[in-house]
mmCIF file with all atom_site columns, C-alpha atoms in Angstrom:
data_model
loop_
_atom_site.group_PDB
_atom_site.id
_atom_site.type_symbol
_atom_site.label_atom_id
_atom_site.label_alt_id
_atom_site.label_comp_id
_atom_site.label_asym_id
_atom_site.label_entity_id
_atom_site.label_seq_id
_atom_site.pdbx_PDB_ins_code
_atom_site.Cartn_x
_atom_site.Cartn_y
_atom_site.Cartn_z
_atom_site.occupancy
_atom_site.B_iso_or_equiv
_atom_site.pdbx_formal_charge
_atom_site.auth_seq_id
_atom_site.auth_comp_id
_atom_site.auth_asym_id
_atom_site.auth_atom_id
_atom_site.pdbx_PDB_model_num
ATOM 1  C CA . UNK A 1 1  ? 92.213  131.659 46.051 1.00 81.00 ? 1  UNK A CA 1
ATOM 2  C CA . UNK A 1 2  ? 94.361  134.005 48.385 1.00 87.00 ? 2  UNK A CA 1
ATOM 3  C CA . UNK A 1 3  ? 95.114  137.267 47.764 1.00 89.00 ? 3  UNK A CA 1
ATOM 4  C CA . UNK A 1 4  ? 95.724  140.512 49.426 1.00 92.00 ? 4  UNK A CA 1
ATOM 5  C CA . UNK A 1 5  ? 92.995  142.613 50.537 1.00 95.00 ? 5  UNK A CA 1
ATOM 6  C CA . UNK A 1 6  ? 92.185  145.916 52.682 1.00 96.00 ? 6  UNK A CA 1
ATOM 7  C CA . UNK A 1 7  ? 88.091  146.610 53.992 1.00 96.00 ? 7  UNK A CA 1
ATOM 8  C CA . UNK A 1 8  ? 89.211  150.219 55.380 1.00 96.00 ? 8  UNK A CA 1
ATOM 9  C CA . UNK A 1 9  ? 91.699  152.853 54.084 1.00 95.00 ? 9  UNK A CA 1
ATOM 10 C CA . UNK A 1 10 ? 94.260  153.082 56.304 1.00 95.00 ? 10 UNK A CA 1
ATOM 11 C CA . UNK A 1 11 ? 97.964  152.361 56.765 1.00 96.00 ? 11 UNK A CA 1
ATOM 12 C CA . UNK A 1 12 ? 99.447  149.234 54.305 1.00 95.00 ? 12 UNK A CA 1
ATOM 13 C CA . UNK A 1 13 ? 101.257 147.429 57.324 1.00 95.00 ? 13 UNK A CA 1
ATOM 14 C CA . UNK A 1 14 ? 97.733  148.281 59.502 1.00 97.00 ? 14 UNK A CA 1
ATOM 15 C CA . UNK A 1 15 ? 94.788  147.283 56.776 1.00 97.00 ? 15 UNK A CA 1
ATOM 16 C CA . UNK A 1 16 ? 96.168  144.757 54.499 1.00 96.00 ? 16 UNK A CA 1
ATOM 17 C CA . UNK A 1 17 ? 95.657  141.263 55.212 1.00 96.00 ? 17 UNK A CA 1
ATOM 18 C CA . UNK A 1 18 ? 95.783  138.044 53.319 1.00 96.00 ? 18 UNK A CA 1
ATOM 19 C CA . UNK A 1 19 ? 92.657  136.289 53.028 1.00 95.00 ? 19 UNK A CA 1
ATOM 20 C CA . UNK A 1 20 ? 91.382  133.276 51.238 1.00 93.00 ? 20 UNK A CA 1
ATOM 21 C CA . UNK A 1 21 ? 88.655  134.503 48.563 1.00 82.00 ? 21 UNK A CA 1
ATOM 22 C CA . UNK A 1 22 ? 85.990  133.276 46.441 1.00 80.00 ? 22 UNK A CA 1
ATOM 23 C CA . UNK A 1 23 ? 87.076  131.000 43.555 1.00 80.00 ? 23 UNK A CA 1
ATOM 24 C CA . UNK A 1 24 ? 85.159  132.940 40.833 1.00 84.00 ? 24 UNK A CA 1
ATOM 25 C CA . UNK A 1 25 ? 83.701  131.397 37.587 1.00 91.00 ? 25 UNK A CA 1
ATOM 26 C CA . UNK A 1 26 ? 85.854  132.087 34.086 1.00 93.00 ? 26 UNK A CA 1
ATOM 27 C CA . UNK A 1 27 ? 83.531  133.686 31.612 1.00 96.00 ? 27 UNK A CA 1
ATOM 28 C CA . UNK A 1 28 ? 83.716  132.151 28.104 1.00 96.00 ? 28 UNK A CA 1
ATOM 29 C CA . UNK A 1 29 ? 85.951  135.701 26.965 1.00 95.00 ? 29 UNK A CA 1
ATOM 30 C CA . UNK A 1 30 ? 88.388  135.584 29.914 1.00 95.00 ? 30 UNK A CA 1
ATOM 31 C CA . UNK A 1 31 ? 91.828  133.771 30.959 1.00 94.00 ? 31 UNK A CA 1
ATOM 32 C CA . UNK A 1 32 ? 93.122  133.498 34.326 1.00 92.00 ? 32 UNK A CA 1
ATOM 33 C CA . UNK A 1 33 ? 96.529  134.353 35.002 1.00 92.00 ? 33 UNK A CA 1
ATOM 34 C CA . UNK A 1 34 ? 98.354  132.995 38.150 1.00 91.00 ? 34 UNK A CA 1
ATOM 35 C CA . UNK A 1 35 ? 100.865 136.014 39.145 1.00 90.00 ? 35 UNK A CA 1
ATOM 36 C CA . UNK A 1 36 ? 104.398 135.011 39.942 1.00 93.00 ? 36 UNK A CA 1
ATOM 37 C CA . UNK A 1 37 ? 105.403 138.316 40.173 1.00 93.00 ? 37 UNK A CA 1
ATOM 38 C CA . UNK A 1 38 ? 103.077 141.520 41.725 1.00 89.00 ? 38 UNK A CA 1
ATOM 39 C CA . UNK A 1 39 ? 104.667 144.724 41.935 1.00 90.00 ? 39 UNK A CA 1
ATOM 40 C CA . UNK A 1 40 ? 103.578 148.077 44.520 1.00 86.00 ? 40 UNK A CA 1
ATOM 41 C CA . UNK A 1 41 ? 103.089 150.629 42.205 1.00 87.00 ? 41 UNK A CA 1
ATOM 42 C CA . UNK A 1 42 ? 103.199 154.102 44.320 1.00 87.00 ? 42 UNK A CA 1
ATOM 43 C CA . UNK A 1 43 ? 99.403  154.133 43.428 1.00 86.00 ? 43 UNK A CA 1
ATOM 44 C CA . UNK A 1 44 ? 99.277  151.412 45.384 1.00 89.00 ? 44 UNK A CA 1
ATOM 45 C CA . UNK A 1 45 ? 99.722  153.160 48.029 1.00 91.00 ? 45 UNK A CA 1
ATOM 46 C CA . UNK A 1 46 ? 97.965  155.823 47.462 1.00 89.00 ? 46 UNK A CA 1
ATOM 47 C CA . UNK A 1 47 ? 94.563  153.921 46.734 1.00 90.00 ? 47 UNK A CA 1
ATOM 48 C CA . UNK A 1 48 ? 95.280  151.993 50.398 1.00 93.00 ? 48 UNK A CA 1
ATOM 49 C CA . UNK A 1 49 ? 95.327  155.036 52.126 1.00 93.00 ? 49 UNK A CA 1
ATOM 50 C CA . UNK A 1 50 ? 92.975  157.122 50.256 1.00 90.00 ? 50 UNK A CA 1
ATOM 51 C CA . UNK A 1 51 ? 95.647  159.682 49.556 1.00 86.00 ? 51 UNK A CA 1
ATOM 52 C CA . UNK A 1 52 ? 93.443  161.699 46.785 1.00 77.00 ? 52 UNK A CA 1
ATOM 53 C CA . UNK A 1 53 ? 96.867  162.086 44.720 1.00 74.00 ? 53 UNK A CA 1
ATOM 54 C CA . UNK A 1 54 ? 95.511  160.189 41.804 1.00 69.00 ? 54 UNK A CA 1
ATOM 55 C CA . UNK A 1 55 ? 91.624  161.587 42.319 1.00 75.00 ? 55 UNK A CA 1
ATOM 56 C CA . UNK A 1 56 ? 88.450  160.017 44.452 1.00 80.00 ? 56 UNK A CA 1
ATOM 57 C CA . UNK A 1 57 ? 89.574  157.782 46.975 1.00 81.00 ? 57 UNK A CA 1
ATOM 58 C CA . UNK A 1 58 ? 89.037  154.216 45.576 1.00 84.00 ? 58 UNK A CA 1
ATOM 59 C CA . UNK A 1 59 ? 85.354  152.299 47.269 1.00 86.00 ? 59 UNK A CA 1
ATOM 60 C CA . UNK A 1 60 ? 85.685  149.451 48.902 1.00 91.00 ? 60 UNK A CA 1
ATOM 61 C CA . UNK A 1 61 ? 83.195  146.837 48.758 1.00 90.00 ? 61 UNK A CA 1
ATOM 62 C CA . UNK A 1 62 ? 81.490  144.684 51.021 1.00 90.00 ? 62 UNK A CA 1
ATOM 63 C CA . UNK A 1 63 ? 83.693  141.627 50.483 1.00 90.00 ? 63 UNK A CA 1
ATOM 64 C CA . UNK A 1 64 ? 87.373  144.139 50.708 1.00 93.00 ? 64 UNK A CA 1
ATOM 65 C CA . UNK A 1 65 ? 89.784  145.601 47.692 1.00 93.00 ? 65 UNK A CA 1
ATOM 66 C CA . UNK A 1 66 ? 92.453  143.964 46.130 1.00 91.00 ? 66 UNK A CA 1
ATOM 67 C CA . UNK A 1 67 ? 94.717  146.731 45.325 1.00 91.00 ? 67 UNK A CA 1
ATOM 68 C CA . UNK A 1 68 ? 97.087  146.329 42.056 1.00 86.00 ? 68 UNK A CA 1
ATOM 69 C CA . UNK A 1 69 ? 97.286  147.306 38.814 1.00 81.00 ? 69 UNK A CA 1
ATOM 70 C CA . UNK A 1 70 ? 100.406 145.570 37.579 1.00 89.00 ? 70 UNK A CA 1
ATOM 71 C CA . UNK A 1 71 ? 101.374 141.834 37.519 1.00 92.00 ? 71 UNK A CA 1
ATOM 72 C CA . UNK A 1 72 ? 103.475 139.192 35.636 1.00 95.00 ? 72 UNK A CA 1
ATOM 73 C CA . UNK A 1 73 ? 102.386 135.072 35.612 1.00 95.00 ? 73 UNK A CA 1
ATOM 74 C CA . UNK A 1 74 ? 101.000 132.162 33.770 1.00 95.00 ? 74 UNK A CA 1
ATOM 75 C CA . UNK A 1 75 ? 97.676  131.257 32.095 1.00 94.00 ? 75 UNK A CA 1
ATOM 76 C CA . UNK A 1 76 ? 95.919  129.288 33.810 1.00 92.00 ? 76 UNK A CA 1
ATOM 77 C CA . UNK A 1 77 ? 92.805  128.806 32.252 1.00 93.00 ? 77 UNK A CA 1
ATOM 78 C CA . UNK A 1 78 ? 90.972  130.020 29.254 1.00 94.00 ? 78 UNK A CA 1
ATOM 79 C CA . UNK A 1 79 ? 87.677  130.493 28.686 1.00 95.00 ? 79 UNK A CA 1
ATOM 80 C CA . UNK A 1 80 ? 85.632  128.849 25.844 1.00 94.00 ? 80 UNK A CA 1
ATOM 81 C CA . UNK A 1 81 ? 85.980  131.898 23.632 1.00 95.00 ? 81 UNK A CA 1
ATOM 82 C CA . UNK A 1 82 ? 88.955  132.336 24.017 1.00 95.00 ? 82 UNK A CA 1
ATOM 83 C CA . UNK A 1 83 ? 90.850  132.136 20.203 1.00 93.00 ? 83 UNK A CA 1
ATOM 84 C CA . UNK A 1 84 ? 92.723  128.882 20.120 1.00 89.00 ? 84 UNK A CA 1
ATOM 85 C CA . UNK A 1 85 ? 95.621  130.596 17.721 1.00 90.00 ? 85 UNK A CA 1
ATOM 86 C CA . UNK A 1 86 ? 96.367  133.336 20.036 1.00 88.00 ? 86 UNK A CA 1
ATOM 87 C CA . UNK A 1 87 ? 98.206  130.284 21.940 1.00 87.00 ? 87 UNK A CA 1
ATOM 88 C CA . UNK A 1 88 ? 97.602  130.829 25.211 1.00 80.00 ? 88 UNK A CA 1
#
């Protein structure tokens, strides 16, 4: 799975990088949604740099942050638990 990802606060055009990640498992309550469309949302920014506009500077763990908070796409998979008439 790609996806764009920052392991320091910094600069967007400095930190952010696209990286392949780990592929993770659906749990049976979940769906996956491939994004067609991902917005940058001004606290975006803000959680890249650690601007403390919108509170605590976000953490970042081990493996990097995947900023976002907004997105459009597709279901791509549902989990097991997932209602069947919702019609996803």
């Amino acid at each position: 799975m790609r996806r764009i990802v920052h392991h320091e606060l910094g600069e967007p055009a400095r930190v952010l990088r696209v990286e392949d990640g780990p592929s993770t498992l659906l749990a049976p309550d979940q769906v996956r949604v491939r994004l067609s469309y991902a917005p940058i949302h001004p606290g975006d920014l803000h959680g890249i740099t650690g601007s403390p506009a919108f509170g605590t500077p976000p953490t970042i763990a081990s493996d990097g942050r995947v900023p976002g908070f907004e997105g459009a796409g597709v279901v791509s998979e549902v989990g097991a638990n997932v209602d069947p008439a919702l019609g996803l």
